[in-house]
Amino acid sequence: MDVLFLSRLQFAAATYFHFLFVPLTLGLSILIALMETKYVRTGDVTYQRMAKFWGKIFLVNFAVGVVTGITLEFQFGTNWANYSKYVGDVFGSLLAIEASVAFFLESTFIAVWALGWKRLSPKAHAISIWLVALASNISAFWILTANAWMQNPVGYVIRGGRAELENFWALITQSFALHEIFHTLAGSYILSGFFVMAISSYYLLKRQHIDFFKRSFAMGVTMALIFSVAEVIQGHMNGAEVAKYQPAKLAAMESFWETKAYAPQYLFIIPDEKNERNLVEFGAMPGMLSMLAYHSPKATVKGLKDFPKDERPPVAITFWSFRIMVALGFLFPILAFLGWLKRKTIENYPRLLRLFLYALPLPYIALQAGWTLTEVGRQPWVVYGVLKTKDAVSMIDRSQVLFSFVGLVGLYTIIGLIALYLIVKFVKEGPEVAQQ
Amino acid sequence: MLLSIWFFLWGLLWAVYFMLDGFDLGLGTLSPFIAKDQREKNIVHQAIGPFWDGNEVWLIAAGGVTFAAFPTAYAVLFSSFYSPLMIILFALIIRGVSVEFRNKSTDPGWQKLWDVGIFVGSFLPAILFGVAFANIFKGIPIDGNGVFHGSLMDLLNPYGLLGGLLFLCLFLVHGALWLSVKTEGSLRERGFRYAKALWLPSLLVAAGFLIATWFNTSLYLNYIERPLFYAIPSVLIPLAVLGGMAGILYFIRKQHAWYAWTSSAITIVGVTFFGIVGLYPNLLPSSLNAAYNLTIYNAASSPLTLKIMLTVVVIFIPLVIAYQVWVYRLFSHTVTEEETGY
């Protein structure tokens, strides 16, 4: 294992782990803010108890998200020095803007919210969680804009041996970025909705705190339904963006080898990467892939064989992660719709409740699969068409990277297990007892 | 001009980070010694709890600004300091989760575990930031392509270690005084006592560091060769460092914790700027050949990026300062036993 491979592994581990926590922060902060707003508006203490119960879980999740975020910023310099040198002019500024515009706000007001229950009026306290929610989501905007630039670089010019910023506006308004932002945020809200539904189901199955968890469930399922429907529609447009800007990724995620017009979509494929073909192709729908990708059945879709071998992404990983994401993406609106229909009497449907409880891992899997597709599908490029991953790595000693990789995985495993333990503990403790 | 403004801002962000996280890291390092029992440990924890996260963002901002304004320096610096940075990173992660998780259970064994985490996660960064900055002042073996030709051991040279010791001493005094700011009674007294006891060692280490700097770096050259250009810092910096040190002692005698802490903050900013001004216009000198030095001229971003970033920073950093001051005031009460526990 060389520095390149170890650095890639380390980046993958750090990013996957970080993104186990970020989506829940993005969505649950909004749900908690809504709960507190309802409390301020109606004076109904149940909403305050809801904000406190979900808030305890939120804080554990938030803490891990924050501390593991630093790794990501540092790693560009430590492991990807050539990348940082080459594109820092464009990419670095987006990270710096994220820190000064959003991360300060988020990190400062989370303490205000966590420790300010007695020091602030209910209204001011509710505003502090709204600020956290707002800042987290603005933070996501900048980070995803930076990632979108790696996917589809715009607004830059190569000058003096590096990429320099030429049009900042183009960078933050490009359609690829806006789609990526919407897609990721909606995914995060789906996850947060299903998270609240799962834990509410746990209590409703036990027939405890029924009113409390029915209200929580209703809020979660509403969020999940709205965004899972939106995600299916927008996801299709997202695919069209990929087809337009990253044709090699499209070919890999469909395991599509030969260039042709009227390109079919298959119901079932097993890719055979080694022999540049598919082992099984089943259920062809002629012209469907052309239609989905380019809105015309006649459109020509470029096959993998027409890309140089060293410019093709790994097919199997890209293909399967896409399949997993899409299958789950279609499942979520169905599940959410069922839950939403029955939300008023949901405690009477133990089978549904059990389904929602066990569905908890699914949105996590869908989101990680989505990122796998995004990042692996971009290979061999780190900045699409501009800089290859192998040219981006630092000239450093291999043993150092081995040491940090092992350390990082060990440390993250321990922290992840403890966070899981704490979240389970707080879930089991349940809401605080209503006063009076 | 734009480059020089950015150099100054770069130094300022690091100085503010050391000034703020310095007390967290210092108090975290002192906590096993300064707090005698579980009750006192709870109080010490409460003195850090609301602030560490907001303080640490200054590090993210300093790192982000290094990346945005001087990408080449960011790349070379971070990859050359790979191992120390990774240790700082792991330590800060441990510190963060320790502060956040400590009070999630009232079990004494659980809390003890996280108290150890707070100590380790505070002590290591305090030392290693000093080692890193001393090495920046001294210069490191980088070639014309910014590739580092050294090892971890090269960074742990005597001058680097002295820098680590200096940061540790300054942060310990800073942390002890913060405890006095935040508490009453015996803990407040003990904060003063620790700060006073650490004052002379700090002064001696600082003096030693200044002398060693003469032999190990070219930081003084700026002040000597262009005394007129550097007239203002030549007056302000010694005033900040010496005035700050004197202020610490004076206000401890007067039992005025906030003023003593402020004096300590001024000292830290002064020490950082002593190095920063001496470095100018270098960001990272090469010990192999001065031609390989990374400077604001060969390591900076394009004027457009610098201008956009300047606009962002000029608008948002004052805002950040405003709401962080508000939060410090919101939590300005002294911590007492009744309030411990999230």
PDB file of C-alpha atoms in Angstrom, chain A residues 132-335:
ATOM      1  CA  VAL A 132     -27.868  26.356  14.533  1.00  0.00           C
ATOM      2  CA  ALA A 133     -30.172  24.821  11.916  1.00  0.00           C
ATOM      3  CA  LEU A 134     -29.645  27.698   9.520  1.00  0.00           C
ATOM      4  CA  ALA A 135     -25.870  27.720   9.957  1.00  0.00           C
ATOM      5  CA  SER A 136     -25.577  23.937   9.510  1.00  0.00           C
ATOM      6  CA  ASN A 137     -27.473  24.135   6.269  1.00  0.00           C
ATOM      7  CA  ILE A 138     -25.497  27.144   5.021  1.00  0.00           C
ATOM      8  CA  SER A 139     -22.384  25.212   5.921  1.00  0.00           C
ATOM      9  CA  ALA A 140     -23.607  22.361   3.743  1.00  0.00           C
ATOM     10  CA  PHE A 141     -24.173  24.823   0.907  1.00  0.00           C
ATOM     11  CA  TRP A 142     -20.517  25.912   0.848  1.00  0.00           C
ATOM     12  CA  ILE A 143     -19.029  22.464   1.321  1.00  0.00           C
ATOM     13  CA  LEU A 144     -21.208  20.995  -1.399  1.00  0.00           C
ATOM     14  CA  THR A 145     -20.432  23.894  -3.713  1.00  0.00           C
ATOM     15  CA  ALA A 146     -16.774  23.042  -3.198  1.00  0.00           C
ATOM     16  CA  ASN A 147     -17.425  19.379  -3.937  1.00  0.00           C
ATOM     17  CA  ALA A 148     -19.526  20.258  -6.983  1.00  0.00           C
ATOM     18  CA  TRP A 149     -16.584  22.242  -8.303  1.00  0.00           C
ATOM     19  CA  MET A 150     -14.467  19.075  -8.097  1.00  0.00           C
ATOM     20  CA  GLN A 151     -17.209  17.248  -9.997  1.00  0.00           C
ATOM     21  CA  ASN A 152     -17.723  19.916 -12.605  1.00  0.00           C
ATOM     22  CA  PRO A 153     -15.086  22.662 -12.478  1.00  0.00           C
ATOM     23  CA  VAL A 154     -16.317  26.043 -13.746  1.00  0.00           C
ATOM     24  CA  GLY A 155     -15.371  29.684 -13.336  1.00  0.00           C
ATOM     25  CA  TYR A 156     -11.614  29.070 -13.296  1.00  0.00           C
ATOM     26  CA  VAL A 157      -8.666  29.486 -15.618  1.00  0.00           C
ATOM     27  CA  ILE A 158      -5.340  27.624 -15.680  1.00  0.00           C
ATOM     28  CA  ARG A 159      -2.673  30.247 -15.131  1.00  0.00           C
ATOM     29  CA  GLY A 160       0.899  29.958 -13.878  1.00  0.00           C
ATOM     30  CA  GLY A 161       0.633  26.182 -13.445  1.00  0.00           C
ATOM     31  CA  ARG A 162      -2.493  26.177 -11.313  1.00  0.00           C
ATOM     32  CA  ALA A 163      -6.230  26.729 -11.386  1.00  0.00           C
ATOM     33  CA  GLU A 164      -7.160  30.316 -10.558  1.00  0.00           C
ATOM     34  CA  LEU A 165     -10.549  31.751  -9.831  1.00  0.00           C
ATOM     35  CA  GLU A 166     -12.040  33.760 -12.657  1.00  0.00           C
ATOM     36  CA  ASN A 167     -15.773  33.903 -12.033  1.00  0.00           C
ATOM     37  CA  PHE A 168     -16.909  33.367  -8.467  1.00  0.00           C
ATOM     38  CA  TRP A 169     -20.561  33.826  -9.375  1.00  0.00           C
ATOM     39  CA  ALA A 170     -20.353  30.961 -11.883  1.00  0.00           C
ATOM     40  CA  LEU A 171     -18.980  28.755  -9.127  1.00  0.00           C
ATOM     41  CA  ILE A 172     -21.812  29.265  -6.677  1.00  0.00           C
ATOM     42  CA  THR A 173     -24.673  29.320  -9.177  1.00  0.00           C
ATOM     43  CA  GLN A 174     -23.755  26.445 -11.475  1.00  0.00           C
ATOM     44  CA  SER A 175     -26.582  24.003 -11.936  1.00  0.00           C
ATOM     45  CA  PHE A 176     -24.450  21.014 -10.968  1.00  0.00           C
ATOM     46  CA  ALA A 177     -23.848  22.552  -7.536  1.00  0.00           C
ATOM     47  CA  LEU A 178     -27.471  23.530  -6.991  1.00  0.00           C
ATOM     48  CA  HIS A 179     -28.598  20.009  -7.850  1.00  0.00           C
ATOM     49  CA  GLU A 180     -25.989  18.429  -5.619  1.00  0.00           C
ATOM     50  CA  ILE A 181     -26.984  20.702  -2.743  1.00  0.00           C
ATOM     51  CA  PHE A 182     -30.673  19.973  -3.116  1.00  0.00           C
ATOM     52  CA  HIS A 183     -30.064  16.258  -3.503  1.00  0.00           C
ATOM     53  CA  THR A 184     -27.860  16.020  -0.419  1.00  0.00           C
ATOM     54  CA  LEU A 185     -30.047  18.206   1.788  1.00  0.00           C
ATOM     55  CA  ALA A 186     -33.219  16.379   0.774  1.00  0.00           C
ATOM     56  CA  GLY A 187     -31.472  13.067   1.484  1.00  0.00           C
ATOM     57  CA  SER A 188     -30.478  14.364   4.895  1.00  0.00           C
ATOM     58  CA  TYR A 189     -34.045  15.435   5.663  1.00  0.00           C
ATOM     59  CA  ILE A 190     -35.335  12.003   4.613  1.00  0.00           C
ATOM     60  CA  LEU A 191     -32.826  10.396   6.958  1.00  0.00           C
ATOM     61  CA  SER A 192     -33.814  12.707   9.803  1.00  0.00           C
ATOM     62  CA  GLY A 193     -37.497  12.035   9.222  1.00  0.00           C
ATOM     63  CA  PHE A 194     -36.965   8.273   9.248  1.00  0.00           C
ATOM     64  CA  PHE A 195     -34.765   8.579  12.331  1.00  0.00           C
ATOM     65  CA  VAL A 196     -37.542  10.302  14.278  1.00  0.00           C
ATOM     66  CA  MET A 197     -40.097   7.832  12.898  1.00  0.00           C
ATOM     67  CA  ALA A 198     -37.998   4.827  13.950  1.00  0.00           C
ATOM     68  CA  ILE A 199     -37.479   5.937  17.526  1.00  0.00           C
ATOM     69  CA  SER A 200     -41.081   7.065  17.856  1.00  0.00           C
ATOM     70  CA  SER A 201     -42.140   3.641  16.581  1.00  0.00           C
ATOM     71  CA  TYR A 202     -40.034   1.995  19.266  1.00  0.00           C
ATOM     72  CA  TYR A 203     -42.042   3.763  21.970  1.00  0.00           C
ATOM     73  CA  LEU A 204     -45.381   3.412  20.238  1.00  0.00           C
ATOM     74  CA  LEU A 205     -44.792  -0.338  19.979  1.00  0.00           C
ATOM     75  CA  LYS A 206     -44.170  -0.366  23.722  1.00  0.00           C
ATOM     76  CA  ARG A 207     -47.284   1.803  24.104  1.00  0.00           C
ATOM     77  CA  GLN A 208     -45.455   4.382  26.186  1.00  0.00           C
ATOM     78  CA  HIS A 209     -45.643   8.202  25.906  1.00  0.00           C
ATOM     79  CA  ILE A 210     -48.145   7.724  23.113  1.00  0.00           C
ATOM     80  CA  ASP A 211     -49.191  11.340  22.640  1.00  0.00           C
ATOM     81  CA  PHE A 212     -45.570  12.515  22.804  1.00  0.00           C
ATOM     82  CA  PHE A 213     -44.310  10.095  20.171  1.00  0.00           C
ATOM     83  CA  LYS A 214     -47.347  10.362  17.907  1.00  0.00           C
ATOM     84  CA  ARG A 215     -46.653  14.061  17.581  1.00  0.00           C
ATOM     85  CA  SER A 216     -42.968  13.364  16.954  1.00  0.00           C
ATOM     86  CA  PHE A 217     -43.852  10.694  14.428  1.00  0.00           C
ATOM     87  CA  ALA A 218     -46.185  13.030  12.568  1.00  0.00           C
ATOM     88  CA  MET A 219     -43.476  15.666  12.241  1.00  0.00           C
ATOM     89  CA  GLY A 220     -40.877  13.123  11.133  1.00  0.00           C
ATOM     90  CA  VAL A 221     -43.119  11.419   8.601  1.00  0.00           C
ATOM     91  CA  THR A 222     -44.202  14.728   7.104  1.00  0.00           C
ATOM     92  CA  MET A 223     -40.587  15.731   6.569  1.00  0.00           C
ATOM     93  CA  ALA A 224     -39.746  12.299   5.153  1.00  0.00           C
ATOM     94  CA  LEU A 225     -42.714  12.307   2.770  1.00  0.00           C
ATOM     95  CA  ILE A 226     -42.159  15.790   1.352  1.00  0.00           C
ATOM     96  CA  PHE A 227     -38.478  15.268   0.708  1.00  0.00           C
ATOM     97  CA  SER A 228     -38.602  11.659  -0.474  1.00  0.00           C
ATOM     98  CA  VAL A 229     -41.090  12.621  -3.164  1.00  0.00           C
ATOM     99  CA  ALA A 230     -39.035  15.679  -4.088  1.00  0.00           C
ATOM    100  CA  GLU A 231     -35.889  13.543  -4.117  1.00  0.00           C
ATOM    101  CA  VAL A 232     -37.265  11.112  -6.685  1.00  0.00           C
ATOM    102  CA  ILE A 233     -38.210  13.928  -9.038  1.00  0.00           C
ATOM    103  CA  GLN A 234     -35.024  15.902  -8.530  1.00  0.00           C
ATOM    104  CA  GLY A 235     -32.890  12.756  -8.547  1.00  0.00           C
ATOM    105  CA  HIS A 236     -33.894  12.215 -12.132  1.00  0.00           C
ATOM    106  CA  MET A 237     -32.706  15.727 -13.036  1.00  0.00           C
ATOM    107  CA  ASN A 238     -29.528  15.056 -11.096  1.00  0.00           C
ATOM    108  CA  GLY A 239     -28.909  12.048 -13.311  1.00  0.00           C
ATOM    109  CA  ALA A 240     -29.333  14.232 -16.387  1.00  0.00           C
ATOM    110  CA  GLU A 241     -26.688  16.602 -14.977  1.00  0.00           C
ATOM    111  CA  VAL A 242     -24.282  13.701 -14.585  1.00  0.00           C
ATOM    112  CA  ALA A 243     -25.009  12.581 -18.158  1.00  0.00           C
ATOM    113  CA  LYS A 244     -24.242  16.086 -19.384  1.00  0.00           C
ATOM    114  CA  TYR A 245     -21.078  16.787 -17.432  1.00  0.00           C
ATOM    115  CA  GLN A 246     -19.674  13.395 -16.425  1.00  0.00           C
ATOM    116  CA  PRO A 247     -20.398  10.961 -19.275  1.00  0.00           C
ATOM    117  CA  ALA A 248     -17.863   8.410 -17.977  1.00  0.00           C
ATOM    118  CA  LYS A 249     -19.619   8.288 -14.619  1.00  0.00           C
ATOM    119  CA  LEU A 250     -22.954   7.777 -16.383  1.00  0.00           C
ATOM    120  CA  ALA A 251     -21.560   4.892 -18.428  1.00  0.00           C
ATOM    121  CA  ALA A 252     -20.075   3.305 -15.300  1.00  0.00           C
ATOM    122  CA  MET A 253     -23.192   3.641 -13.178  1.00  0.00           C
ATOM    123  CA  GLU A 254     -25.214   1.978 -15.941  1.00  0.00           C
ATOM    124  CA  SER A 255     -22.425  -0.468 -16.809  1.00  0.00           C
ATOM    125  CA  PHE A 256     -22.916   0.608 -20.405  1.00  0.00           C
ATOM    126  CA  TRP A 257     -20.096  -0.578 -22.651  1.00  0.00           C
ATOM    127  CA  GLU A 258     -20.916   0.079 -26.333  1.00  0.00           C
ATOM    128  CA  THR A 259     -21.752   3.530 -27.643  1.00  0.00           C
ATOM    129  CA  LYS A 260     -25.152   3.610 -29.295  1.00  0.00           C
ATOM    130  CA  ALA A 261     -28.275   5.594 -30.053  1.00  0.00           C
ATOM    131  CA  TYR A 262     -31.607   4.381 -28.644  1.00  0.00           C
ATOM    132  CA  ALA A 263     -29.643   3.131 -25.655  1.00  0.00           C
ATOM    133  CA  PRO A 264     -31.705   0.660 -23.629  1.00  0.00           C
ATOM    134  CA  GLN A 265     -32.202   0.575 -19.885  1.00  0.00           C
ATOM    135  CA  TYR A 266     -32.019  -2.924 -18.415  1.00  0.00           C
ATOM    136  CA  LEU A 267     -34.026  -4.118 -15.457  1.00  0.00           C
ATOM    137  CA  PHE A 268     -31.169  -6.239 -14.256  1.00  0.00           C
ATOM    138  CA  ILE A 269     -27.455  -6.293 -15.023  1.00  0.00           C
ATOM    139  CA  ILE A 270     -24.409  -7.959 -13.552  1.00  0.00           C
ATOM    140  CA  PRO A 271     -21.288  -6.109 -14.718  1.00  0.00           C
ATOM    141  CA  ASP A 272     -18.176  -8.007 -15.734  1.00  0.00           C
ATOM    142  CA  GLU A 273     -15.550  -5.314 -15.575  1.00  0.00           C
ATOM    143  CA  LYS A 274     -12.587  -7.475 -16.466  1.00  0.00           C
ATOM    144  CA  ASN A 275     -13.991  -8.563 -19.817  1.00  0.00           C
ATOM    145  CA  GLU A 276     -15.596  -5.203 -20.596  1.00  0.00           C
ATOM    146  CA  ARG A 277     -19.102  -6.585 -20.808  1.00  0.00           C
ATOM    147  CA  ASN A 278     -22.075  -7.554 -18.675  1.00  0.00           C
ATOM    148  CA  LEU A 279     -22.394 -11.073 -17.390  1.00  0.00           C
ATOM    149  CA  VAL A 280     -26.168 -10.813 -17.351  1.00  0.00           C
ATOM    150  CA  GLU A 281     -28.404  -8.323 -19.112  1.00  0.00           C
ATOM    151  CA  PHE A 282     -32.100  -8.746 -18.634  1.00  0.00           C
ATOM    152  CA  GLY A 283     -35.283  -6.846 -19.381  1.00  0.00           C
ATOM    153  CA  ALA A 284     -34.185  -4.301 -21.974  1.00  0.00           C
ATOM    154  CA  MET A 285     -36.337  -1.211 -22.417  1.00  0.00           C
ATOM    155  CA  PRO A 286     -35.179   0.236 -25.733  1.00  0.00           C
ATOM    156  CA  GLY A 287     -34.304   3.904 -25.808  1.00  0.00           C
ATOM    157  CA  MET A 288     -34.989   4.275 -22.115  1.00  0.00           C
ATOM    158  CA  LEU A 289     -31.451   5.176 -21.045  1.00  0.00           C
ATOM    159  CA  SER A 290     -31.177   7.728 -23.861  1.00  0.00           C
ATOM    160  CA  MET A 291     -34.506   9.119 -22.730  1.00  0.00           C
ATOM    161  CA  LEU A 292     -33.553   9.331 -19.063  1.00  0.00           C
ATOM    162  CA  ALA A 293     -30.130  10.796 -19.700  1.00  0.00           C
ATOM    163  CA  TYR A 294     -30.781  13.129 -22.615  1.00  0.00           C
ATOM    164  CA  HIS A 295     -34.578  13.413 -22.800  1.00  0.00           C
ATOM    165  CA  SER A 296     -34.739  11.804 -26.246  1.00  0.00           C
ATOM    166  CA  PRO A 297     -34.894   8.109 -27.172  1.00  0.00           C
ATOM    167  CA  LYS A 298     -32.723   8.850 -30.195  1.00  0.00           C
ATOM    168  CA  ALA A 299     -29.854  10.310 -28.199  1.00  0.00           C
ATOM    169  CA  THR A 300     -26.486   8.598 -28.393  1.00  0.00           C
ATOM    170  CA  VAL A 301     -25.058   7.390 -25.093  1.00  0.00           C
ATOM    171  CA  LYS A 302     -21.297   6.987 -24.989  1.00  0.00           C
ATOM    172  CA  GLY A 303     -20.197   3.558 -23.817  1.00  0.00           C
ATOM    173  CA  LEU A 304     -17.282   2.802 -21.503  1.00  0.00           C
ATOM    174  CA  LYS A 305     -15.231   1.261 -24.317  1.00  0.00           C
ATOM    175  CA  ASP A 306     -15.002   4.676 -25.941  1.00  0.00           C
ATOM    176  CA  PHE A 307     -13.264   6.129 -22.901  1.00  0.00           C
ATOM    177  CA  PRO A 308      -9.530   5.449 -22.556  1.00  0.00           C
ATOM    178  CA  LYS A 309      -9.004   2.696 -20.002  1.00  0.00           C
ATOM    179  CA  ASP A 310      -7.200   5.023 -17.628  1.00  0.00           C
ATOM    180  CA  GLU A 311     -10.118   7.445 -17.650  1.00  0.00           C
ATOM    181  CA  ARG A 312     -12.830   5.028 -16.598  1.00  0.00           C
ATOM    182  CA  PRO A 313     -14.122   4.911 -13.044  1.00  0.00           C
ATOM    183  CA  PRO A 314     -14.261   1.539 -11.247  1.00  0.00           C
ATOM    184  CA  VAL A 315     -17.414   0.080 -12.778  1.00  0.00           C
ATOM    185  CA  ALA A 316     -18.676  -2.404 -10.190  1.00  0.00           C
ATOM    186  CA  ILE A 317     -18.600  -0.038  -7.198  1.00  0.00           C
ATOM    187  CA  THR A 318     -20.131   2.812  -9.168  1.00  0.00           C
ATOM    188  CA  PHE A 319     -22.792   0.572 -10.658  1.00  0.00           C
ATOM    189  CA  TRP A 320     -23.878  -1.120  -7.431  1.00  0.00           C
ATOM    190  CA  SER A 321     -23.850   1.986  -5.264  1.00  0.00           C
ATOM    191  CA  PHE A 322     -26.082   3.666  -7.829  1.00  0.00           C
ATOM    192  CA  ARG A 323     -28.476   0.702  -7.822  1.00  0.00           C
ATOM    193  CA  ILE A 324     -28.666   0.646  -4.020  1.00  0.00           C
ATOM    194  CA  MET A 325     -29.298   4.379  -3.810  1.00  0.00           C
ATOM    195  CA  VAL A 326     -32.004   4.359  -6.465  1.00  0.00           C
ATOM    196  CA  ALA A 327     -33.808   1.300  -5.108  1.00  0.00           C
ATOM    197  CA  LEU A 328     -33.948   2.815  -1.639  1.00  0.00           C
ATOM    198  CA  GLY A 329     -34.838   6.180  -3.100  1.00  0.00           C
ATOM    199  CA  PHE A 330     -37.989   4.663  -4.596  1.00  0.00           C
ATOM    200  CA  LEU A 331     -38.789   2.771  -1.409  1.00  0.00           C
ATOM    201  CA  PHE A 332     -38.721   5.843   0.866  1.00  0.00           C
ATOM    202  CA  PRO A 333     -41.723   7.715  -0.580  1.00  0.00           C
ATOM    203  CA  ILE A 334     -43.791   4.505  -0.400  1.00  0.00           C
ATOM    204  CA  LEU A 335     -42.900   3.908   3.234  1.00  0.00           C
TER     205      LEU A 335
END
